[in-house]
C-alpha positions as semicolon CSV with decimal commas, in nm:
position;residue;x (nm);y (nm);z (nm)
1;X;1,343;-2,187;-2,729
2;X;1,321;-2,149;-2,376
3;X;0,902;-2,085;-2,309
4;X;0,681;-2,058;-2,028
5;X;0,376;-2,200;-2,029
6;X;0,074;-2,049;-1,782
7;X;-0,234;-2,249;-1,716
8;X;-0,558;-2,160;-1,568
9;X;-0,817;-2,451;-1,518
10;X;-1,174;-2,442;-1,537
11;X;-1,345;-2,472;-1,169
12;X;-1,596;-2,720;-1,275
13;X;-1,361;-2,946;-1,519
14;X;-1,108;-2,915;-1,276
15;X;-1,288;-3,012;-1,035
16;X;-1,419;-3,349;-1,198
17;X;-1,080;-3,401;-1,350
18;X;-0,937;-3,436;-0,992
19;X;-1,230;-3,630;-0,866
20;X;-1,163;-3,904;-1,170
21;X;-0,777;-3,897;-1,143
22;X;-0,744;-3,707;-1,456
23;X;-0,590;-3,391;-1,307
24;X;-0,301;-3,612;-1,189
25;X;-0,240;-3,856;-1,491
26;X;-0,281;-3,533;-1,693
27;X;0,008;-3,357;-1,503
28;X;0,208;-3,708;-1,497
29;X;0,184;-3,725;-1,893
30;X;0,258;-3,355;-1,932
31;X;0,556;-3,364;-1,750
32;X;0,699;-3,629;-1,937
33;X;0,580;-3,502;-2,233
34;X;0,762;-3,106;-2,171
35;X;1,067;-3,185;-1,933
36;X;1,039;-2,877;-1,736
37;X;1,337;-2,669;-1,599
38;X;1,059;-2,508;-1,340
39;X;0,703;-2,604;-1,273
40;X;0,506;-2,407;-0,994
41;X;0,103;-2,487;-0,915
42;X;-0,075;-2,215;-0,777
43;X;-0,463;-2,051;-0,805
44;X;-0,473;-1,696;-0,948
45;X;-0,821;-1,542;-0,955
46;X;-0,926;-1,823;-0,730
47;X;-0,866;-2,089;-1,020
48;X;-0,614;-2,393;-1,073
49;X;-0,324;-2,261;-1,217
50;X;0,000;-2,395;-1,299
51;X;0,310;-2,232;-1,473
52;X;0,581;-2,457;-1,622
53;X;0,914;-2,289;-1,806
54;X;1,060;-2,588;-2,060
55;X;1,225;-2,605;-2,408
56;X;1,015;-2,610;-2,730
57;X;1,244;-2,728;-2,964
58;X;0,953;-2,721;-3,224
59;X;0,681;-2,546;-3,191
60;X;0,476;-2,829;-3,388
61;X;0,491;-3,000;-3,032
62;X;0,181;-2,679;-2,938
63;X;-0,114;-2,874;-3,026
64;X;0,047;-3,203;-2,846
65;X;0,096;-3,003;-2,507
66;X;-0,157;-2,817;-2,509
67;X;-0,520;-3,002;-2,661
68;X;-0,513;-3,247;-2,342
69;X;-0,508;-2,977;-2,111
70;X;-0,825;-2,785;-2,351
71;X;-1,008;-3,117;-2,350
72;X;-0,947;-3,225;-2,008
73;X;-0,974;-2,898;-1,811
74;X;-1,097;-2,653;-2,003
75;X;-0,779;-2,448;-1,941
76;X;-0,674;-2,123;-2,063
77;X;-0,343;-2,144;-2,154
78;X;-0,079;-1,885;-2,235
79;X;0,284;-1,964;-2,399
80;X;0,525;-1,681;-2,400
81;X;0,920;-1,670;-2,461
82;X;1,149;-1,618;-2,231
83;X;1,553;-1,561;-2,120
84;X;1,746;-1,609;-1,873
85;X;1,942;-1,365;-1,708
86;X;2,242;-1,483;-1,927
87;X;2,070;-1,490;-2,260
88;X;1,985;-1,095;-2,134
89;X;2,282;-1,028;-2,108
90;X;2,429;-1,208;-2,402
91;X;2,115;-1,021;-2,596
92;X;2,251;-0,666;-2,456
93;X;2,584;-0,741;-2,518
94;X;2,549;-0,725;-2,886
95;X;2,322;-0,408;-2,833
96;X;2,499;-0,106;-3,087
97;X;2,389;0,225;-2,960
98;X;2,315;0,492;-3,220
99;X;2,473;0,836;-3,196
């Protein structure tokens, strides 16, 4: 299922996780580990903040994505669905409208 993933880093962990070279092995290993069709980096609220849209073939793969980026950065992290503009229309397609 195609999902996007948004990420919001602790200041402080962040922070020390760039100052160590974690922030970038982190992003190196996640990357290889999700195969993204889109990755974008960006701060939102004035934090680190990253949004990637990839595949989860099985969602059993959560806790392997997402526990580095909890213990290394103390990030907030939101997964959420998502189409694109043919699966919409493939979705409306087969729409029936009532009477």
């Amino acid at each position: 299922m195609r999902t996007m993933m948004r990420v919001h880093m602790d200041t402080r962990a962040g922070n020390e996780a760039a100052r160590s070279g974690a922030l970038a092995k982190g992003m190196d290993a996640l990357m290889n580990e999700i195969h993204p069709e889109a990755s974008y980096f960006f701060l939102d609220g004035g934090r680190r903040s990253a949004m990637f849209v990839f595949d989860l073939a099985d969602p059993s793969r959560l806790p392997i994505i997402a526990e580095p980026l909890f213990g290394v950065m103390n990030a907030e992290i939101e997964f959420t669905p998502v189409m694109s503009l043919e699966d919409l229309q493939k979705g409306l397609s087969q729409l029936t409208t009532a009477p």
